[in-house]
Short mmCIF file of the C-alpha atoms (twelve columns), coordinates in Angstrom:
data_MODEL
# 
_entry.id   MODEL 
# 
loop_
_atom_site.group_PDB 
_atom_site.id 
_atom_site.type_symbol 
_atom_site.label_atom_id 
_atom_site.label_alt_id 
_atom_site.label_comp_id 
_atom_site.label_asym_id 
_atom_site.label_seq_id 
_atom_site.Cartn_x 
_atom_site.Cartn_y 
_atom_site.Cartn_z 
_atom_site.pdbx_PDB_model_num 
ATOM 1   C CA . MET A 1   236.489 -100.678 184.568 1 
ATOM 2   C CA . GLY A 2   236.920 -104.303 184.884 1 
ATOM 3   C CA . ALA A 3   239.193 -106.337 186.782 1 
ATOM 4   C CA . GLY A 4   241.692 -106.569 183.692 1 
ATOM 5   C CA . ILE A 5   242.947 -103.034 184.785 1 
ATOM 6   C CA . SER A 6   242.155 -103.063 188.192 1 
ATOM 7   C CA . VAL A 7   244.961 -105.143 189.484 1 
ATOM 8   C CA . PHE A 8   247.430 -103.788 191.812 1 
ATOM 9   C CA . ALA A 9   250.384 -105.568 193.968 1 
ATOM 10  C CA . ALA A 10  250.181 -105.159 197.716 1 
ATOM 11  C CA . GLU A 11  252.952 -102.948 199.009 1 
ATOM 12  C CA . GLY A 12  256.004 -104.663 199.172 1 
ATOM 13  C CA . GLU A 13  255.059 -107.363 196.466 1 
ATOM 14  C CA . THR A 14  256.067 -107.559 193.094 1 
ATOM 15  C CA . ALA A 15  253.313 -107.606 190.307 1 
ATOM 16  C CA . GLU A 16  253.876 -110.233 187.793 1 
ATOM 17  C CA . PHE A 17  251.924 -109.813 184.461 1 
ATOM 18  C CA . PRO A 18  251.889 -112.303 181.476 1 
ATOM 19  C CA . GLY A 19  254.221 -111.035 178.672 1 
ATOM 20  C CA . LEU A 20  254.781 -112.528 175.376 1 
ATOM 21  C CA . GLY A 21  257.151 -115.193 176.773 1 
ATOM 22  C CA . ASP A 22  254.240 -116.783 178.339 1 
ATOM 23  C CA . ILE A 23  252.148 -117.313 175.018 1 
ATOM 24  C CA . PRO A 24  252.632 -121.126 174.583 1 
ATOM 25  C CA . GLU A 25  255.016 -121.946 171.414 1 
ATOM 26  C CA . GLY A 26  252.247 -123.863 169.785 1 
ATOM 27  C CA . CYS A 27  249.919 -121.176 169.862 1 
ATOM 28  C CA . VAL A 28  252.550 -118.688 168.302 1 
ATOM 29  C CA . ALA A 29  253.448 -121.452 165.716 1 
ATOM 30  C CA . SER A 30  249.444 -121.809 164.949 1 
ATOM 31  C CA . VAL A 31  249.678 -117.947 164.256 1 
ATOM 32  C CA . PHE A 32  252.952 -118.155 162.194 1 
ATOM 33  C CA . VAL A 33  251.338 -120.463 159.715 1 
ATOM 34  C CA . HIS A 34  249.411 -117.550 158.620 1 
ATOM 35  C CA . LEU A 35  252.406 -115.159 158.235 1 
ATOM 36  C CA . ASP A 36  254.364 -114.836 155.380 1 
ATOM 37  C CA . PRO A 37  258.129 -116.146 155.921 1 
ATOM 38  C CA . VAL A 38  259.764 -112.411 156.122 1 
ATOM 39  C CA . GLU A 39  257.377 -111.671 158.883 1 
ATOM 40  C CA . ILE A 40  257.879 -114.800 160.817 1 
ATOM 41  C CA . CYS A 41  261.780 -114.085 161.064 1 
ATOM 42  C CA . ARG A 42  261.028 -110.481 162.177 1 
ATOM 43  C CA . LEU A 43  258.962 -111.827 164.937 1 
ATOM 44  C CA . ALA A 44  261.225 -114.265 165.806 1 
ATOM 45  C CA . GLY A 45  263.294 -112.052 168.295 1 
ATOM 46  C CA . LEU A 46  260.529 -110.941 170.550 1 
ATOM 47  C CA . SER A 47  260.834 -113.923 172.957 1 
ATOM 48  C CA . ARG A 48  262.185 -117.409 173.433 1 
ATOM 49  C CA . SER A 49  258.755 -118.738 172.694 1 
ATOM 50  C CA . PHE A 50  258.559 -116.993 169.294 1 
ATOM 51  C CA . ARG A 51  261.813 -117.764 168.431 1 
ATOM 52  C CA . GLY A 52  261.236 -121.695 168.961 1 
ATOM 53  C CA . ALA A 53  257.832 -121.466 166.983 1 
ATOM 54  C CA . SER A 54  259.585 -119.820 164.135 1 
ATOM 55  C CA . SER A 55  261.504 -123.229 163.847 1 
ATOM 56  C CA . ALA A 56  258.773 -125.360 163.693 1 
ATOM 57  C CA . ASP A 57  258.552 -127.781 160.964 1 
ATOM 58  C CA . PHE A 58  254.625 -127.515 160.388 1 
ATOM 59  C CA . VAL A 59  255.133 -123.833 159.979 1 
ATOM 60  C CA . TRP A 60  257.874 -123.820 157.348 1 
ATOM 61  C CA . GLU A 61  256.219 -126.814 155.481 1 
ATOM 62  C CA . SER A 62  253.109 -124.838 155.022 1 
ATOM 63  C CA . LYS A 63  255.555 -122.215 153.159 1 
ATOM 64  C CA . LEU A 64  257.138 -124.875 151.025 1 
ATOM 65  C CA . PRO A 65  255.650 -125.399 147.393 1 
ATOM 66  C CA . GLY A 66  254.092 -129.101 147.205 1 
ATOM 67  C CA . ASN A 67  256.887 -130.250 145.064 1 
ATOM 68  C CA . TYR A 68  260.092 -129.061 147.064 1 
ATOM 69  C CA . ARG A 69  261.505 -132.539 146.985 1 
ATOM 70  C CA . TYR A 70  261.503 -132.587 143.285 1 
ATOM 71  C CA . LEU A 71  263.444 -129.081 143.368 1 
ATOM 72  C CA . LEU A 72  266.033 -130.696 145.760 1 
ATOM 73  C CA . ASP A 73  265.970 -133.651 143.484 1 
ATOM 74  C CA . VAL A 74  266.782 -131.213 140.189 1 
ATOM 75  C CA . LEU A 75  269.541 -129.074 142.212 1 
ATOM 76  C CA . GLY A 76  271.247 -132.600 143.615 1 
ATOM 77  C CA . GLU A 77  270.424 -131.302 146.994 1 
ATOM 78  C CA . GLU A 78  268.065 -134.036 147.999 1 
ATOM 79  C CA . ASP A 79  270.632 -136.647 149.927 1 
ATOM 80  C CA . ARG A 80  272.633 -133.349 151.417 1 
ATOM 81  C CA . LEU A 81  269.389 -132.155 153.007 1 
ATOM 82  C CA . ALA A 82  267.701 -135.436 154.072 1 
ATOM 83  C CA . LYS A 83  268.253 -134.722 157.897 1 
ATOM 84  C CA . ALA A 84  267.625 -130.776 157.490 1 
ATOM 85  C CA . THR A 85  264.838 -128.803 158.866 1 
ATOM 86  C CA . LYS A 86  262.125 -127.864 156.801 1 
ATOM 87  C CA . LYS A 87  263.075 -123.825 157.638 1 
ATOM 88  C CA . GLU A 88  266.775 -124.930 156.506 1 
ATOM 89  C CA . ILE A 89  265.309 -126.556 153.271 1 
ATOM 90  C CA . TYR A 90  263.221 -123.295 152.768 1 
ATOM 91  C CA . ALA A 91  266.370 -121.117 153.234 1 
ATOM 92  C CA . ARG A 92  268.238 -123.188 150.844 1 
ATOM 93  C CA . LEU A 93  265.683 -123.156 148.185 1 
ATOM 94  C CA . CYS A 94  265.547 -119.166 148.312 1 
ATOM 95  C CA . ARG A 95  268.916 -119.002 147.024 1 
ATOM 96  C CA . PRO A 96  269.079 -119.004 143.426 1 
ATOM 97  C CA . SER A 97  270.873 -122.296 142.314 1 
ATOM 98  C CA . PRO A 98  272.124 -123.292 138.669 1 
ATOM 99  C CA . PHE A 99  271.115 -126.475 136.914 1 
ATOM 100 C CA . GLY A 100 271.171 -127.722 133.622 1 
ATOM 101 C CA . GLY A 101 274.626 -127.215 133.066 1 
ATOM 102 C CA . GLY A 102 274.681 -123.887 134.652 1 
ATOM 103 C CA . ALA A 103 272.547 -122.215 131.752 1 
ATOM 104 C CA . LYS A 104 269.549 -122.365 134.274 1 
ATOM 105 C CA . GLU A 105 268.856 -120.983 137.735 1 
ATOM 106 C CA . VAL A 106 265.794 -121.641 139.963 1 
ATOM 107 C CA . TRP A 107 264.880 -120.480 143.635 1 
ATOM 108 C CA . LEU A 108 261.788 -119.563 145.838 1 
ATOM 109 C CA . GLU A 109 260.593 -116.131 146.290 1 
ATOM 110 C CA . LYS A 110 261.490 -115.226 150.108 1 
ATOM 111 C CA . ARG A 111 258.005 -113.734 150.914 1 
ATOM 112 C CA . THR A 112 255.838 -115.872 149.004 1 
ATOM 113 C CA . GLY A 113 257.489 -119.296 148.395 1 
ATOM 114 C CA . GLY A 114 256.743 -119.098 144.789 1 
ATOM 115 C CA . VAL A 115 259.117 -120.658 142.203 1 
ATOM 116 C CA . CYS A 116 261.080 -118.445 139.636 1 
ATOM 117 C CA . MET A 117 263.426 -119.581 137.204 1 
ATOM 118 C CA . VAL A 118 265.737 -117.838 134.597 1 
ATOM 119 C CA . ILE A 119 267.216 -119.169 131.372 1 
ATOM 120 C CA . SER A 120 270.392 -117.793 130.030 1 
ATOM 121 C CA . SER A 121 270.692 -116.653 126.484 1 
ATOM 122 C CA . LYS A 122 273.379 -119.768 126.059 1 
ATOM 123 C CA . ALA A 123 270.564 -121.852 126.591 1 
ATOM 124 C CA . LEU A 124 268.188 -120.450 123.860 1 
ATOM 125 C CA . SER A 125 268.339 -121.235 120.030 1 
ATOM 126 C CA . ILE A 126 269.172 -117.997 118.187 1 
ATOM 127 C CA . THR A 127 269.413 -117.831 114.161 1 
ATOM 128 C CA . GLY A 128 272.785 -117.086 113.381 1 
ATOM 129 C CA . ILE A 129 274.369 -117.065 116.807 1 
ATOM 130 C CA . ASP A 130 277.447 -118.762 115.510 1 
ATOM 131 C CA . ASP A 131 278.204 -116.143 112.773 1 
ATOM 132 C CA . ARG A 132 280.454 -113.576 114.271 1 
ATOM 133 C CA . ARG A 133 279.059 -111.142 111.502 1 
ATOM 134 C CA . TYR A 134 275.738 -111.143 113.198 1 
ATOM 135 C CA . TRP A 135 275.992 -112.346 116.867 1 
ATOM 136 C CA . ASN A 136 278.612 -112.186 119.731 1 
ATOM 137 C CA . HIS A 137 278.620 -113.560 123.442 1 
ATOM 138 C CA . ILE A 138 279.910 -110.569 125.263 1 
ATOM 139 C CA . PRO A 139 280.769 -110.578 128.977 1 
ATOM 140 C CA . THR A 140 279.099 -108.350 131.166 1 
ATOM 141 C CA . GLU A 141 278.620 -107.876 134.871 1 
ATOM 142 C CA . GLU A 142 274.901 -107.088 134.165 1 
ATOM 143 C CA . SER A 143 273.953 -110.515 133.806 1 
ATOM 144 C CA . ARG A 144 273.537 -112.915 136.655 1 
ATOM 145 C CA . PHE A 145 275.264 -115.458 134.042 1 
ATOM 146 C CA . GLN A 146 278.237 -112.761 133.218 1 
ATOM 147 C CA . THR A 147 277.521 -113.001 129.312 1 
ATOM 148 C CA . VAL A 148 274.801 -111.879 127.002 1 
ATOM 149 C CA . ALA A 149 274.111 -112.304 123.275 1 
ATOM 150 C CA . TYR A 150 274.708 -109.076 121.180 1 
ATOM 151 C CA . LEU A 151 273.281 -108.616 117.906 1 
ATOM 152 C CA . GLN A 152 275.301 -106.255 115.421 1 
ATOM 153 C CA . GLN A 153 273.004 -106.771 112.447 1 
ATOM 154 C CA . ILE A 154 270.753 -109.394 110.924 1 
ATOM 155 C CA . TRP A 155 267.709 -109.682 108.307 1 
ATOM 156 C CA . TRP A 156 266.139 -112.616 110.080 1 
ATOM 157 C CA . PHE A 157 265.827 -112.409 113.636 1 
ATOM 158 C CA . GLU A 158 264.424 -115.193 115.950 1 
ATOM 159 C CA . VAL A 159 265.166 -116.500 119.294 1 
ATOM 160 C CA . VAL A 160 263.378 -119.700 120.395 1 
ATOM 161 C CA . GLY A 161 263.497 -121.724 123.691 1 
ATOM 162 C CA . GLU A 162 261.911 -124.606 125.607 1 
ATOM 163 C CA . ILE A 163 261.905 -125.653 129.039 1 
ATOM 164 C CA . GLU A 164 260.242 -129.128 130.857 1 
ATOM 165 C CA . PHE A 165 259.895 -128.593 134.444 1 
ATOM 166 C CA . ARG A 166 257.530 -129.397 137.324 1 
ATOM 167 C CA . PHE A 167 256.066 -126.181 138.450 1 
ATOM 168 C CA . PRO A 168 254.089 -125.892 141.291 1 
ATOM 169 C CA . PRO A 169 250.247 -125.318 140.915 1 
ATOM 170 C CA . GLY A 170 249.849 -121.326 139.931 1 
ATOM 171 C CA . THR A 171 249.734 -118.615 137.153 1 
ATOM 172 C CA . TYR A 172 252.938 -117.726 135.951 1 
ATOM 173 C CA . SER A 173 254.335 -115.198 133.444 1 
ATOM 174 C CA . LEU A 174 257.341 -115.469 131.109 1 
ATOM 175 C CA . TYR A 175 259.287 -112.559 130.096 1 
ATOM 176 C CA . PHE A 176 262.529 -111.920 127.721 1 
ATOM 177 C CA . ARG A 177 265.005 -109.555 129.286 1 
ATOM 178 C CA . LEU A 178 266.261 -107.351 126.702 1 
ATOM 179 C CA . GLN A 179 268.437 -103.985 126.328 1 
ATOM 180 C CA . LEU A 180 268.679 -102.051 122.979 1 
ATOM 181 C CA . GLY A 181 272.549 -100.695 123.177 1 
ATOM 182 C CA . ARG A 182 275.542 -102.213 124.397 1 
ATOM 183 C CA . ALA A 183 276.636 -101.388 128.007 1 
ATOM 184 C CA . SER A 184 280.232 -100.820 129.418 1 
ATOM 185 C CA . LYS A 185 282.100 -98.971  132.071 1 
ATOM 186 C CA . ARG A 186 284.513 -96.075  131.326 1 
ATOM 187 C CA . LEU A 187 286.216 -94.329  134.462 1 
ATOM 188 C CA . GLY A 188 283.895 -96.213  136.694 1 
ATOM 189 C CA . ARG A 189 280.798 -95.119  135.047 1 
ATOM 190 C CA . ARG A 190 278.061 -96.965  133.018 1 
ATOM 191 C CA . ILE A 191 277.722 -95.796  129.445 1 
ATOM 192 C CA . CYS A 192 275.688 -97.501  126.788 1 
ATOM 193 C CA . ASN A 193 276.781 -97.690  123.113 1 
ATOM 194 C CA . LEU A 194 274.051 -97.287  120.813 1 
ATOM 195 C CA . GLU A 195 275.299 -96.850  117.522 1 
ATOM 196 C CA . HIS A 196 274.126 -100.218 116.300 1 
ATOM 197 C CA . ILE A 197 270.474 -99.879  117.150 1 
ATOM 198 C CA . HIS A 198 268.353 -99.795  114.040 1 
ATOM 199 C CA . GLY A 199 265.261 -101.508 112.667 1 
ATOM 200 C CA . TRP A 200 263.262 -101.960 115.984 1 
ATOM 201 C CA . ASP A 201 260.716 -99.006  115.035 1 
ATOM 202 C CA . LEU A 202 259.856 -100.402 111.673 1 
ATOM 203 C CA . LYS A 203 258.210 -103.614 112.748 1 
ATOM 204 C CA . PRO A 204 257.135 -105.036 116.294 1 
ATOM 205 C CA . VAL A 205 259.010 -108.077 117.340 1 
ATOM 206 C CA . LYS A 206 256.334 -110.848 117.756 1 
ATOM 207 C CA . PHE A 207 256.348 -112.790 121.210 1 
ATOM 208 C CA . GLN A 208 254.769 -116.394 121.644 1 
ATOM 209 C CA . ILE A 209 254.459 -119.073 124.308 1 
ATOM 210 C CA . SER A 210 252.769 -122.523 124.241 1 
ATOM 211 C CA . THR A 211 252.461 -125.345 126.564 1 
ATOM 212 C CA . SER A 212 252.165 -129.061 126.263 1 
ATOM 213 C CA . ASP A 213 248.635 -128.953 127.382 1 
ATOM 214 C CA . GLY A 214 247.760 -126.840 124.824 1 
ATOM 215 C CA . GLN A 215 247.868 -123.254 126.315 1 
ATOM 216 C CA . HIS A 216 248.830 -120.607 123.733 1 
ATOM 217 C CA . ALA A 217 249.463 -116.876 123.999 1 
ATOM 218 C CA . LEU A 218 250.584 -114.274 121.247 1 
ATOM 219 C CA . SER A 219 251.728 -110.529 121.819 1 
ATOM 220 C CA . GLN A 220 254.061 -107.987 120.165 1 
ATOM 221 C CA . CYS A 221 255.229 -104.870 120.701 1 
ATOM 222 C CA . TYR A 222 258.081 -102.416 119.413 1 
ATOM 223 C CA . LEU A 223 261.374 -102.062 121.059 1 
ATOM 224 C CA . ASP A 224 262.183 -98.368  121.501 1 
ATOM 225 C CA . GLU A 225 263.741 -97.706  125.069 1 
ATOM 226 C CA . PRO A 226 267.502 -97.853  124.496 1 
ATOM 227 C CA . GLY A 227 270.056 -98.033  127.427 1 
ATOM 228 C CA . ILE A 228 267.795 -99.893  130.024 1 
ATOM 229 C CA . TRP A 229 267.313 -103.391 130.796 1 
ATOM 230 C CA . ILE A 230 263.433 -104.235 130.299 1 
ATOM 231 C CA . HIS A 231 261.639 -107.550 130.973 1 
ATOM 232 C CA . TYR A 232 259.230 -108.000 127.925 1 
ATOM 233 C CA . HIS A 233 256.300 -110.144 128.776 1 
ATOM 234 C CA . VAL A 234 255.619 -112.762 126.486 1 
ATOM 235 C CA . GLY A 235 252.398 -114.406 127.954 1 
ATOM 236 C CA . ASP A 236 251.146 -116.436 130.925 1 
ATOM 237 C CA . PHE A 237 250.439 -120.030 131.319 1 
ATOM 238 C CA . VAL A 238 248.585 -122.021 134.035 1 
ATOM 239 C CA . VAL A 239 249.841 -124.867 136.098 1 
ATOM 240 C CA . ALA A 240 246.870 -127.091 137.514 1 
ATOM 241 C CA . ALA A 241 248.888 -130.048 139.023 1 
ATOM 242 C CA . SER A 242 252.433 -130.407 139.714 1 
ATOM 243 C CA . ASN A 243 252.619 -134.174 139.658 1 
ATOM 244 C CA . GLU A 244 253.720 -134.233 135.624 1 
ATOM 245 C CA . PRO A 245 256.200 -131.873 134.114 1 
ATOM 246 C CA . MET A 246 254.861 -129.079 131.783 1 
ATOM 247 C CA . ARG A 247 256.641 -128.438 128.561 1 
ATOM 248 C CA . ILE A 248 256.852 -124.643 127.734 1 
ATOM 249 C CA . LYS A 249 258.138 -123.329 124.371 1 
ATOM 250 C CA . PHE A 250 258.742 -119.575 123.934 1 
ATOM 251 C CA . SER A 251 260.046 -117.326 121.354 1 
ATOM 252 C CA . MET A 252 260.316 -113.977 119.958 1 
ATOM 253 C CA . ILE A 253 260.920 -113.115 116.160 1 
ATOM 254 C CA . GLN A 254 261.102 -110.120 113.529 1 
ATOM 255 C CA . ILE A 255 261.588 -111.942 110.158 1 
ATOM 256 C CA . ASP A 256 260.253 -109.180 107.956 1 
ATOM 257 C CA . CYS A 257 263.522 -109.450 105.756 1 
ATOM 258 C CA . THR A 258 262.771 -105.831 103.910 1 
ATOM 259 C CA . HIS A 259 265.384 -104.176 106.549 1 
ATOM 260 C CA . THR A 260 267.919 -105.483 108.729 1 
ATOM 261 C CA . LYS A 261 267.735 -104.795 112.690 1 
ATOM 262 C CA . GLY A 262 270.530 -104.735 115.209 1 
ATOM 263 C CA . GLY A 263 272.027 -103.168 118.538 1 
ATOM 264 C CA . LEU A 264 270.096 -105.791 120.699 1 
ATOM 265 C CA . CYS A 265 271.272 -107.394 123.835 1 
ATOM 266 C CA . VAL A 266 269.638 -110.703 124.628 1 
ATOM 267 C CA . ASP A 267 270.236 -111.519 128.344 1 
ATOM 268 C CA . SER A 268 267.795 -114.335 129.786 1 
ATOM 269 C CA . VAL A 269 264.201 -115.339 129.872 1 
ATOM 270 C CA . LEU A 270 262.215 -115.143 133.399 1 
ATOM 271 C CA . ILE A 271 259.582 -117.199 134.489 1 
ATOM 272 C CA . ARG A 272 257.975 -116.131 137.767 1 
ATOM 273 C CA . PRO A 273 254.336 -116.334 139.372 1 
ATOM 274 C CA . SER A 274 252.253 -113.899 137.698 1 
ATOM 275 C CA . ARG A 275 252.353 -110.310 138.787 1 
ATOM 276 C CA . SER A 276 253.138 -107.079 136.918 1 
ATOM 277 C CA . ARG A 277 253.406 -107.182 133.013 1 
ATOM 278 C CA . LYS A 278 256.427 -105.029 131.905 1 
ATOM 279 C CA . VAL A 279 259.346 -104.357 134.237 1 
ATOM 280 C CA . ARG A 280 262.222 -102.298 134.019 1 
ATOM 281 C CA . SER A 281 265.285 -103.709 135.899 1 
ATOM 282 C CA . SER A 282 266.619 -101.151 138.361 1 
ATOM 283 C CA . VAL A 283 269.322 -103.746 139.554 1 
ATOM 284 C CA . PRO A 284 271.914 -104.424 136.739 1 
ATOM 285 C CA . ASN A 285 271.940 -108.101 137.000 1 
ATOM 286 C CA . GLY A 286 268.118 -108.439 138.349 1 
ATOM 287 C CA . GLY A 287 266.159 -111.506 137.639 1 
# 
């Protein structure tokens, strides 16, 4: 059967077989480069060499986006983390962090290292937002920004935004996070007031995205699912290189003035590496 299974210790002697702890740390680290961060952290507890390999700078540098120093600069963390290990930097960037006066947040996906961003409704240009007859900013625990823009009624519905940022190379999707109805809590239970919802079944909402390098996408859909937060896909864009910032403009409009529309909460805009198209939020303040 071969020598690999025919080695027996003589009577009174102790057999010593190689274990996980005998694998050189450098070999383990070379394997970790090909695993995702979550898998690396799970394996770190197997042995001392695995634990040491899981902290190797070259392992975590391979997980960080190429422009991670730019992200640290945007967050004002470059000086504070100048002597940090790459693992510490990765862990820091995985925590959602505000910038732009607190109206935006950016973070890395833990498993992929992809850059995600959320932009609050307060950082968007909303037609009529300063007129209380049409819009109100209402506090809610269902937004990571603790507030959403609530539309009571309006003829001309238009929400526009813009961001200039150095995203790492890749394909990204942009979404508006919306909800028909106004949620609140009564006796500890979530309820959703649907009384102001109207007009969204008559004409579709038109979504649009364009980039400074000439990319453009259009989509449209009816808003017809009250009481739940939904990420409505606007479009995708491709970043070829991260050495120059890309300007991204996006909007959603419903400007048919033959009817009013209302009862809509606008929470935020989400930008993340491309995956699914339409995502319902199972977590109240999910990004």
